[in-house]
XYZ file of C-alpha atoms in Angstrom:
678
model
C -11.225 118.047 207.012
C -10.583 114.884 209.028
C -10.464 114.697 212.831
C -6.776 115.551 213.095
C -7.061 118.503 210.708
C -9.985 119.808 212.771
C -7.888 119.520 215.929
C -5.024 121.349 214.215
C -7.408 124.027 212.913
C -8.867 124.539 216.396
C -5.371 124.962 217.859
C -4.487 127.407 215.086
C -7.608 129.424 215.876
C -6.550 129.406 219.522
C -3.193 130.877 218.539
C -4.915 133.487 216.354
C -7.157 134.344 219.288
C -4.084 134.823 221.500
C -2.547 137.178 218.918
C -5.775 139.205 218.783
C -5.889 139.226 222.568
C -2.321 140.519 222.806
C -3.091 143.223 220.253
C -6.129 144.255 222.320
C -3.957 144.370 225.438
C -1.430 146.624 223.685
C -4.212 149.007 222.632
C -5.682 149.019 226.153
C -2.271 149.688 227.725
C -1.646 152.562 225.307
C -5.089 154.050 225.991
C -4.628 153.795 229.761
C -1.217 155.440 229.547
C -2.822 158.320 227.661
C -5.549 158.484 230.314
C -2.867 158.506 233.013
C -1.118 161.414 231.324
C -4.374 163.396 231.198
C -5.149 162.702 234.861
C -1.598 163.666 235.864
C -1.963 166.952 233.977
C -5.277 167.687 235.729
C -3.787 166.840 239.107
C -0.712 169.025 238.659
C -2.492 171.714 236.637
C 0.242 171.550 234.014
C -0.718 171.801 230.348
C 0.155 168.887 228.073
C 1.753 169.467 224.689
C 2.508 167.055 221.882
C 6.028 165.974 221.129
C 8.909 165.794 223.553
C 7.189 168.207 225.925
C 4.553 165.590 226.719
C 6.919 162.891 227.879
C 9.326 165.366 229.363
C 6.728 166.835 231.679
C 5.525 163.476 233.014
C 7.489 161.485 235.625
C 9.469 158.723 233.947
C 8.019 155.990 236.119
C 4.349 156.834 235.487
C 3.991 154.956 232.197
C 5.895 151.988 233.614
C 3.598 151.806 236.650
C 0.432 152.133 234.541
C 1.630 149.434 232.132
C 2.623 147.040 234.927
C -0.635 147.506 236.854
C -2.738 147.094 233.699
C -0.967 143.897 232.684
C -1.269 142.554 236.229
C -5.031 143.212 236.306
C -5.627 141.587 232.916
C -3.389 138.630 233.767
C -5.161 138.142 237.091
C -8.582 138.137 235.422
C -7.532 135.697 232.704
C -5.445 133.317 234.811
C -7.870 133.188 237.740
C -10.734 132.346 235.380
C -8.742 129.677 233.552
C -7.633 128.224 236.892
C -11.244 128.094 238.072
C -12.202 126.267 234.885
C -9.136 124.008 234.832
C -11.197 121.208 236.365
C -12.865 120.915 232.961
C -16.459 120.628 231.872
C -17.845 119.987 235.346
C -16.501 123.374 236.495
C -18.238 125.124 233.592
C -21.526 123.339 234.305
C -21.297 124.220 237.990
C -20.620 127.860 237.084
C -24.078 128.114 235.479
C -25.796 126.257 238.328
C -26.419 123.036 236.405
C -27.228 119.825 238.294
C -25.478 116.524 237.611
C -27.888 113.851 236.372
C -27.062 110.564 238.137
C -26.487 107.652 235.768
C -29.249 105.645 237.437
C -31.857 108.408 237.190
C -35.387 107.099 236.656
C -36.932 110.463 235.733
C -38.301 109.786 232.202
C -36.917 112.843 230.426
C -33.520 112.470 232.079
C -33.484 108.758 231.216
C -34.107 109.620 227.568
C -31.188 112.072 227.629
C -28.888 109.487 229.209
C -29.908 106.854 226.643
C -29.060 109.184 223.750
C -25.706 110.038 225.336
C -24.890 106.332 225.688
C -25.731 105.614 222.049
C -23.716 108.525 220.697
C -20.739 107.918 222.981
C -20.408 104.271 221.938
C -20.798 105.297 218.285
C -18.097 107.962 218.692
C -15.604 105.908 220.658
C -15.525 108.285 223.638
C -16.505 107.956 227.261
C -20.170 108.655 227.950
C -20.244 112.377 228.864
C -21.683 113.339 232.216
C -25.118 114.916 231.816
C -26.150 118.137 233.545
C -29.510 119.909 233.603
C -30.024 123.654 234.074
C -33.267 123.341 236.022
C -34.249 127.018 236.107
C -33.757 127.635 232.384
C -36.942 127.323 230.315
C -35.391 128.265 226.969
C -34.227 125.567 224.546
C -30.446 125.348 224.714
C -27.461 123.133 225.507
C -23.668 123.178 225.564
C -20.667 120.846 225.723
C -17.610 121.662 227.831
C -14.281 120.086 228.707
C -10.652 119.866 227.641
C -10.670 116.475 225.899
C -13.273 114.156 224.339
C -13.084 111.642 227.183
C -13.625 114.275 229.897
C -16.529 116.158 228.322
C -19.849 117.052 229.901
C -23.077 118.026 228.159
C -25.555 120.359 229.845
C -29.106 120.963 228.649
C -31.833 123.269 229.888
C -35.053 121.985 231.414
C -36.805 123.623 228.459
C -34.807 121.429 226.072
C -35.933 118.254 227.821
C -39.576 119.315 227.971
C -40.029 120.842 224.512
C -38.064 118.547 222.194
C -38.991 115.044 221.101
C -36.391 112.297 220.830
C -35.342 113.029 217.243
C -34.937 116.728 218.001
C -32.997 116.080 221.200
C -30.841 113.619 219.280
C -30.052 116.364 216.751
C -29.057 118.798 219.511
C -26.855 116.214 221.243
C -25.306 115.271 217.889
C -24.428 118.947 217.386
C -22.747 119.049 220.805
C -20.847 115.823 220.100
C -19.530 117.505 216.962
C -18.118 120.305 219.114
C -16.488 117.649 221.314
C -14.887 115.861 218.361
C -13.912 119.008 216.437
C -11.768 120.361 219.276
C -14.053 123.328 219.953
C -14.402 122.812 223.719
C -10.839 123.777 224.619
C -11.033 126.827 222.347
C -14.313 127.859 223.981
C -12.879 127.705 227.509
C -9.859 129.745 226.434
C -12.211 132.374 224.989
C -13.912 132.685 228.389
C -10.564 133.303 230.087
C -9.297 135.788 227.509
C -12.355 138.021 227.714
C -12.446 137.742 231.530
C -9.073 139.504 231.707
C -10.268 142.455 229.636
C -13.522 142.629 231.603
C -11.458 143.239 234.760
C -10.425 146.694 233.458
C -14.027 147.801 232.988
C -15.034 146.245 236.314
C -12.331 148.240 238.105
C -13.627 151.413 236.464
C -17.186 150.696 237.602
C -15.905 150.039 241.113
C -14.042 153.369 241.246
C -17.065 155.309 239.997
C -19.401 153.534 242.400
C -17.137 153.810 245.452
C -16.437 157.482 244.738
C -20.148 158.241 244.498
C -20.909 156.319 247.694
C -18.102 157.966 249.673
C -19.137 161.403 248.415
C -22.738 160.899 249.499
C -21.653 159.470 252.826
C -19.347 162.427 253.504
C -21.944 164.999 252.463
C -24.632 163.824 254.846
C -22.579 162.889 257.874
C -23.175 164.982 260.998
C -19.707 166.459 261.253
C -20.615 170.090 261.637
C -19.694 170.798 258.019
C -22.345 169.827 255.514
C -20.303 170.427 252.369
C -16.977 169.157 251.179
C -14.014 171.399 250.526
C -13.090 172.407 246.997
C -9.949 170.226 247.054
C -11.964 167.178 248.120
C -14.482 167.773 245.342
C -11.605 168.058 242.860
C -10.166 164.780 244.109
C -13.554 163.101 243.774
C -13.853 164.384 240.239
C -10.426 163.045 239.305
C -11.218 159.623 240.780
C -14.533 159.613 238.951
C -12.820 160.518 235.674
C -10.256 157.766 236.168
C -13.069 155.283 236.801
C -15.004 156.547 233.801
C -11.923 156.239 231.605
C -11.204 152.722 232.816
C -14.807 151.738 232.235
C -14.879 153.182 228.716
C -11.557 151.640 227.708
C -12.474 148.306 229.287
C -15.872 148.341 227.583
C -14.284 148.976 224.206
C -11.850 146.123 224.858
C -14.680 143.794 225.857
C -16.616 144.814 222.753
C -13.610 143.948 220.591
C -13.232 140.634 222.420
C -16.872 139.754 221.877
C -16.633 140.580 218.187
C -13.651 138.203 217.933
C -15.504 135.556 219.948
C -18.605 135.851 217.771
C -16.632 135.618 214.525
C -14.852 132.435 215.648
C -18.008 130.835 217.070
C -20.176 131.439 213.986
C -17.743 129.523 211.782
C -17.773 126.521 214.111
C -21.582 126.384 214.371
C -22.122 125.630 210.671
C -19.545 122.836 210.896
C -21.183 121.338 214.001
C -24.624 121.417 212.339
C -23.301 119.614 209.270
C -21.422 117.042 211.378
C -24.556 116.322 213.410
C -26.497 115.559 210.223
C -23.696 113.305 208.977
C -23.850 111.517 212.332
C -27.623 111.042 212.587
C -28.636 111.312 208.891
C -31.722 113.123 210.129
C -31.594 116.815 209.162
C -35.216 117.239 210.223
C -34.332 116.427 213.837
C -31.833 119.245 214.320
C -33.803 121.441 211.890
C -36.962 121.131 213.987
C -34.984 121.869 217.158
C -33.632 125.047 215.552
C -37.124 126.005 214.384
C -38.458 125.632 217.938
C -35.635 127.805 219.240
C -36.632 130.426 216.688
C -40.224 130.248 217.899
C -39.766 129.800 221.654
C -36.294 131.239 222.223
C -33.151 129.899 223.825
C -32.465 132.730 226.261
C -30.442 131.872 229.380
C -31.107 133.712 232.638
C -27.790 132.920 234.333
C -25.471 135.846 235.025
C -22.863 133.906 233.053
C -25.048 133.724 229.934
C -22.857 136.196 228.045
C -19.625 134.528 229.208
C -20.765 131.216 227.722
C -22.769 132.607 224.792
C -20.385 131.090 222.227
C -20.765 127.607 223.747
C -24.528 127.195 223.539
C -26.486 125.417 220.807
C -28.400 128.633 220.050
C -28.240 132.301 220.978
C -28.387 132.623 224.763
C -28.487 136.437 224.929
C -29.983 139.115 222.689
C -27.613 141.582 221.060
C -28.285 144.996 219.580
C -25.761 144.433 216.779
C -25.614 141.325 214.603
C -21.799 141.327 214.683
C -22.019 140.332 218.359
C -24.186 137.276 217.658
C -22.218 134.103 218.344
C -24.527 132.032 216.134
C -25.750 132.476 212.564
C -29.472 133.292 212.222
C -31.691 130.262 212.857
C -33.267 130.653 209.415
C -29.866 130.483 207.745
C -28.837 127.393 209.714
C -32.073 125.603 208.784
C -31.707 126.520 205.114
C -28.155 125.151 205.025
C -29.334 121.885 206.541
C -32.588 121.348 204.646
C -32.627 123.756 201.713
C -34.861 126.748 200.842
C -38.440 126.652 202.071
C -37.655 124.210 204.869
C -39.182 126.466 207.530
C -42.663 126.164 206.028
C -42.303 122.383 205.950
C -41.130 122.298 209.565
C -43.920 124.605 210.705
C -46.559 122.285 209.242
C -44.951 119.136 210.638
C -44.495 120.557 214.120
C -48.097 121.764 214.130
C -49.283 118.221 213.360
C -46.749 116.647 215.707
C -48.375 114.803 218.618
C -46.914 115.533 222.016
C -44.422 112.812 222.807
C -45.388 110.905 225.956
C -43.148 111.584 228.900
C -42.848 107.930 229.832
C -39.407 106.655 228.911
C -38.273 103.174 229.841
C -36.464 103.297 233.152
C -35.747 99.849 234.529
C -35.520 99.169 238.242
C -31.949 99.429 239.441
C -30.358 97.810 242.455
C -29.540 100.074 245.334
C -26.042 101.403 245.595
C -23.794 100.130 248.276
C -20.583 100.990 249.987
C -17.204 99.807 248.806
C -14.952 98.832 251.630
C -11.220 98.453 251.722
C -8.340 100.849 251.561
C -6.742 101.886 248.266
C -3.527 99.882 248.035
C -0.376 101.207 246.415
C -0.140 100.263 242.728
C 3.500 101.051 242.004
C 4.550 97.396 242.295
C 2.240 96.407 239.460
C 3.917 98.877 237.114
C 6.930 96.581 236.806
C 4.862 93.541 235.769
C 5.424 92.666 232.077
C 2.491 92.237 229.726
C 2.177 88.607 228.643
C 2.653 87.857 224.962
C 0.118 85.705 223.183
C 2.624 82.862 222.937
C 3.246 83.084 226.658
C -0.068 81.573 227.604
C -2.047 84.791 227.446
C -5.384 83.074 227.107
C -7.605 86.058 226.591
C -10.725 84.090 227.401
C -9.380 83.583 230.912
C -9.813 87.267 231.596
C -13.369 87.444 230.340
C -12.609 88.760 226.861
C -12.631 85.639 224.737
C -12.890 85.358 220.961
C -9.254 86.213 220.385
C -9.307 84.561 216.963
C -12.396 86.414 215.694
C -11.534 88.646 212.765
C -12.594 92.146 211.759
C -12.948 92.899 208.055
C -11.439 96.361 207.585
C -8.385 98.181 206.240
C -5.848 100.413 207.948
C -6.962 103.458 205.975
C -10.613 102.882 206.894
C -9.668 102.746 210.566
C -7.657 105.988 210.436
C -10.345 107.783 208.426
C -12.992 106.887 211.012
C -11.126 108.473 213.957
C -13.317 111.253 215.348
C -15.730 110.897 212.414
C -18.656 108.717 213.485
C -21.347 108.131 210.882
C -24.922 106.891 210.890
C -23.561 103.359 210.443
C -21.579 103.725 213.678
C -24.675 105.078 215.409
C -26.765 102.139 214.223
C -24.018 99.765 215.338
C -24.071 101.365 218.798
C -27.834 100.924 218.984
C -27.435 97.234 218.104
C -24.853 96.876 220.869
C -27.232 98.283 223.441
C -30.075 96.109 222.163
C -27.923 92.987 222.513
C -26.973 93.676 226.119
C -28.976 91.662 228.650
C -31.198 94.012 230.627
C -29.662 93.071 233.976
C -26.146 93.859 232.735
C -27.155 97.143 231.122
C -29.049 98.294 234.203
C -26.137 97.243 236.423
C -23.741 99.587 234.601
C -25.848 102.543 235.779
C -25.468 101.875 239.509
C -22.310 102.188 241.550
C -22.558 98.673 242.944
C -23.557 97.112 239.631
C -20.859 98.926 237.648
C -18.209 97.558 240.021
C -19.639 94.068 239.619
C -19.587 94.295 235.810
C -16.011 95.583 235.830
C -14.810 92.839 238.163
C -16.713 90.136 236.238
C -14.775 91.054 233.095
C -11.586 90.153 234.989
C -12.682 86.874 236.582
C -10.765 83.833 235.370
C -11.522 80.121 235.555
C -11.171 77.426 238.184
C -8.800 78.098 241.043
C -7.911 81.574 239.773
C -11.554 82.647 239.941
C -11.918 81.213 243.423
C -8.907 83.193 244.628
C -10.213 86.346 242.954
C -13.662 86.067 244.567
C -12.092 85.314 247.951
C -10.019 88.471 247.595
C -13.124 90.539 246.881
C -14.872 89.128 249.938
C -11.854 89.870 252.118
C -12.190 93.500 251.118
C -15.775 93.659 252.404
C -17.477 93.638 248.994
C -19.567 90.482 249.423
C -22.560 91.876 247.508
C -20.350 93.003 244.628
C -18.593 89.618 244.536
C -21.978 87.856 244.407
C -23.190 90.023 241.512
C -19.909 89.608 239.635
C -20.240 85.827 239.903
C -23.803 86.030 238.548
C -22.601 88.035 235.543
C -19.974 85.486 234.435
C -22.327 83.330 232.365
C -24.137 86.239 230.631
C -20.723 87.678 229.737
C -19.594 84.389 228.213
C -22.728 84.274 226.045
C -22.052 87.750 224.713
C -19.918 88.144 221.627
C -16.415 89.383 222.515
C -17.045 92.551 220.521
C -19.842 93.667 222.826
C -17.799 93.530 226.020
C -15.735 96.650 225.313
C -18.881 98.823 225.016
C -20.117 97.252 228.258
C -16.951 98.457 229.967
C -17.441 101.901 228.408
C -20.905 102.052 229.989
C -19.675 101.038 233.445
C -16.714 103.422 233.711
C -18.706 106.716 233.590
C -20.796 105.497 236.531
C -17.661 104.716 238.530
C -16.276 108.111 237.576
C -18.995 109.675 239.756
C -17.411 108.095 242.851
C -15.231 110.165 245.202
C -11.543 109.838 244.348
C -10.876 107.683 247.427
C -13.429 105.101 246.266
C -12.130 105.269 242.696
C -8.657 104.486 244.036
C -10.153 101.519 245.869
C -11.733 100.257 242.628
C -8.362 100.518 240.878
C -6.766 98.602 243.749
C -9.313 95.778 243.355
C -8.672 95.728 239.587
C -4.950 95.394 240.311
C -5.544 92.461 242.665
C -7.791 90.650 240.182
C -5.243 91.017 237.377
C -2.350 89.870 239.598
C -4.201 86.733 240.690
C -2.627 84.604 237.911
C 0.733 86.433 238.058
C 0.596 87.763 234.502
C -1.068 90.565 232.570
C -2.796 89.518 229.367
C -3.497 91.835 226.472
C -7.197 92.004 227.339
C -6.361 92.884 230.926
C -3.980 95.599 229.753
C -6.732 97.153 227.609
C -9.094 97.144 230.574
C -6.475 98.489 232.974
C -5.508 101.273 230.559
C -9.105 102.446 230.268
C -9.728 102.145 234.019
C -6.684 104.198 234.945
C -7.533 106.791 232.316
C -11.071 107.294 233.605
C -10.710 106.618 237.324
C -7.229 107.922 238.102
C -6.410 111.350 239.480
C -7.677 114.012 237.096
C -5.075 116.244 235.451
C -6.460 119.758 235.290
C -6.211 121.825 232.157
C -5.365 120.940 228.589
C -2.056 119.161 227.871
C 0.186 121.178 225.542
C 1.747 119.947 222.313
C 5.206 118.716 223.268
C 6.317 116.753 220.205
C 6.020 118.490 216.843
C 7.785 115.570 215.203
C 7.686 111.847 215.841
C 11.495 111.939 216.037
C 11.394 113.422 219.547
C 9.121 110.574 220.669
C 10.859 107.794 218.743
C 11.708 105.765 221.863
C 8.113 105.888 223.083
C 6.813 104.887 219.650
C 9.200 101.922 219.710
C 7.806 100.754 223.068
C 4.198 100.764 221.861
C 5.042 99.109 218.536
C 7.004 96.432 220.426
C 3.933 95.737 222.551
C 1.832 95.298 219.426
C 4.409 92.951 217.896
C 4.442 90.651 220.915
C 0.661 90.847 221.234
C 0.402 89.608 217.662
C 2.595 87.119 215.857
C 5.841 88.241 217.467
C 7.291 88.961 214.013
C 10.243 91.371 213.994
C 9.480 92.165 210.342
C 6.152 93.643 211.438
C 8.019 95.933 213.824
C 10.214 97.054 210.955
C 7.132 97.905 208.890
C 5.771 100.051 211.692
C 9.043 101.914 212.204
C 9.402 102.415 208.456
C 5.898 103.910 208.304
C 7.095 106.532 210.810
C 10.269 107.250 208.866
C 12.378 105.882 211.719
C 15.324 103.536 211.493
C 14.137 99.966 211.839
C 15.511 97.942 214.730
C 14.523 94.886 216.701
C 11.519 95.185 219.028
C 12.083 95.384 222.749
C 11.838 92.051 224.577
C 8.584 91.386 226.466
C 10.345 91.632 229.835
C 10.999 95.332 229.181
C 7.379 96.111 228.329
C 6.106 96.820 231.812
C 2.755 98.486 232.350
C 4.511 101.565 233.699
C 6.748 101.791 230.607
C 3.841 101.439 228.178
C 1.652 103.938 230.026
C 4.496 106.463 230.170
C 5.060 106.025 226.433
C 1.372 106.537 225.686
C 1.320 109.746 227.719
C 4.239 111.167 225.725
C 2.617 110.154 222.440
C -0.583 111.915 223.492
C 1.449 115.126 223.391
C 2.189 114.718 219.674
C 0.994 117.513 217.393
C -2.467 116.580 216.015
C -1.249 116.236 212.415
C 1.456 113.766 213.532
C -0.914 111.329 215.230
C -2.385 109.753 212.046
C 1.072 108.537 211.019
C 1.581 106.889 214.400
C -1.852 105.224 214.288
C -1.078 103.946 210.768
C 2.229 102.587 212.054
C 0.406 100.716 214.820
C -1.997 99.281 212.253
C 0.928 98.297 210.015
C 2.172 96.131 212.880
C -1.099 94.517 213.958
C -2.228 94.010 210.340
C 1.114 92.786 209.015
C -0.644 89.494 208.274
C -3.472 91.474 206.615
C -5.795 90.440 209.422
C -7.180 92.231 212.457
C -8.471 90.225 215.393
C -11.184 91.570 217.652
C -8.815 91.917 220.603
C -6.291 93.742 218.384
C -9.073 96.049 217.252
C -10.084 96.772 220.833
C -6.437 97.367 221.731
C -6.295 99.916 218.896
C -9.386 101.617 220.328
C -7.728 101.765 223.755
C -4.530 103.191 222.248
C -6.504 105.805 220.312
C -8.392 106.748 223.483
C -5.056 107.228 225.244
C -4.032 109.562 222.397
C -7.265 111.599 222.689
C -8.143 110.341 219.203
C -11.500 108.563 219.638
C -11.947 105.539 217.383
C -15.569 104.450 216.756
C -16.503 100.756 216.800
C -15.113 98.840 213.835
C -18.163 98.616 211.616
C -18.317 94.883 211.007
C -17.399 94.110 214.612
C -20.990 94.112 215.873
C -22.316 90.620 215.487
C -25.657 89.213 216.696
C -25.680 87.182 219.877
C -26.810 83.611 219.272
């Protein structure tokens, strides 16, 4: 299955889960109505008989009230939980008490984790996930959470950091990246919400039993002159207790059914994630050894939410009496699938001889963070600015991107096939990128001041334009940032153009840690730098698109599928294809090829004046809501336009990566696009 099929399969499993959930709700409602009938009979001392006598003897509104109250309780539990988790992966990590690891952390084990995340994120074509550590958890475990690949977080236990070497940690993180790319995170969060609704029924039953017992004891021993309760009061207590007991039993059975469903879905996804991690790292011994250590040392989680998140962890987080409740296949079975029969004996011997990896991990000195002055200016006026065509003087080198004529040797099918499917070659390419980065630039991306400086340096032009841009930064009380940005200009020019996009991808996650007010201020400065020469080049549009995606106001929850066919988004597709035409050779025939690839009627591309930033961004948002299986056709159509001359320039390739990111379809680096720096 390719990336889009995996996304479709995950959505289909979500729908199946909803059907199972609704069936469970129907059974629970029926059981509670039966319980209500029994309690009513006990309260009125009327015998119940089967047939018409049963419903005839019970008030007509009783079943309606029981059904309405039950549905309200379940809906409240599910919706309140999903609302609490709508903020995405960070909300899930906070729920288990995990601590955010700052991007400039110098703690050796945390630095190693951050380095691995950077490598895998660049190789995958997604934003570097935020890292969290569960400090109080000594077991070996980890999880990924979020609603989309570019908003994911990865949390690991302290035991994972301390007990795994780099290869083993790399295997665990590769497994979690597979969950990110396979669409499992959204499904996992929905599972939490579904079961939370059913749990509410059992929780209400426990509350009734507990409160009844407490009130009974309190009444019995109060000094009221009458030590014992009346017979009617005892009967009432008994009925309340029975109602609570019934609710608890029915709720427990519902929860049990929900956990069986959760376990069945999760076990299937774990084998896939293991296999994908090996394809990514080509090191089955890394993840195999991590699994072996979990089998030996355990991966138990002490948090009260361990069961709620049991299906999200790398290994079993709770012990279960019955194997059908296990959310993960047995460790032995997972190892055998990865490495073949007898692998455990091999791993045992190797781990026994394995020297303890030194804790020291390179952590370069980082500049101190500083404030970022200035108020966030309104950006609506920029939305009307057209994007300059290449013929219109869009000198890409003037915006710090350069190398517009450099070519990438690839085919359209290779590009589409690589979406969401990073390989070892992509991982090695990402490592080469990081090795080529000058140390001062790489370290700068990890600090809030340095990341701003790197971002702004990518937008600095030449001559008078640069002078005006730097003066604007100084006017907004960012003298230190302006100074650093000026220092970075020459190192950026020496870098190959293909390395600058990954540099931006390293800086943006650091800026994402800023409060929203400061992120708005960064976006305002980006706007001013782009407007300095009164046009928006293609390179600037790529940068602006990524900045707004990562630093703009977060949209909670998962976006639904809106367009099941490209026909309902034909106008939006035409806008994006028109942009690509004017960014390339400006050939109307290329536009016709793209429209034909989508099965749409060919027409002339829109003129550049109509391709405002606001129009293009609105079109991209609508196209993001395409059904997963419809996105490959659109990406192929885009490639048909940019490769109409059977060539793909570096800037066109990076534009394709930005477009894919906007579609939640992460595109890894184009494999031959990593060249050595001379």
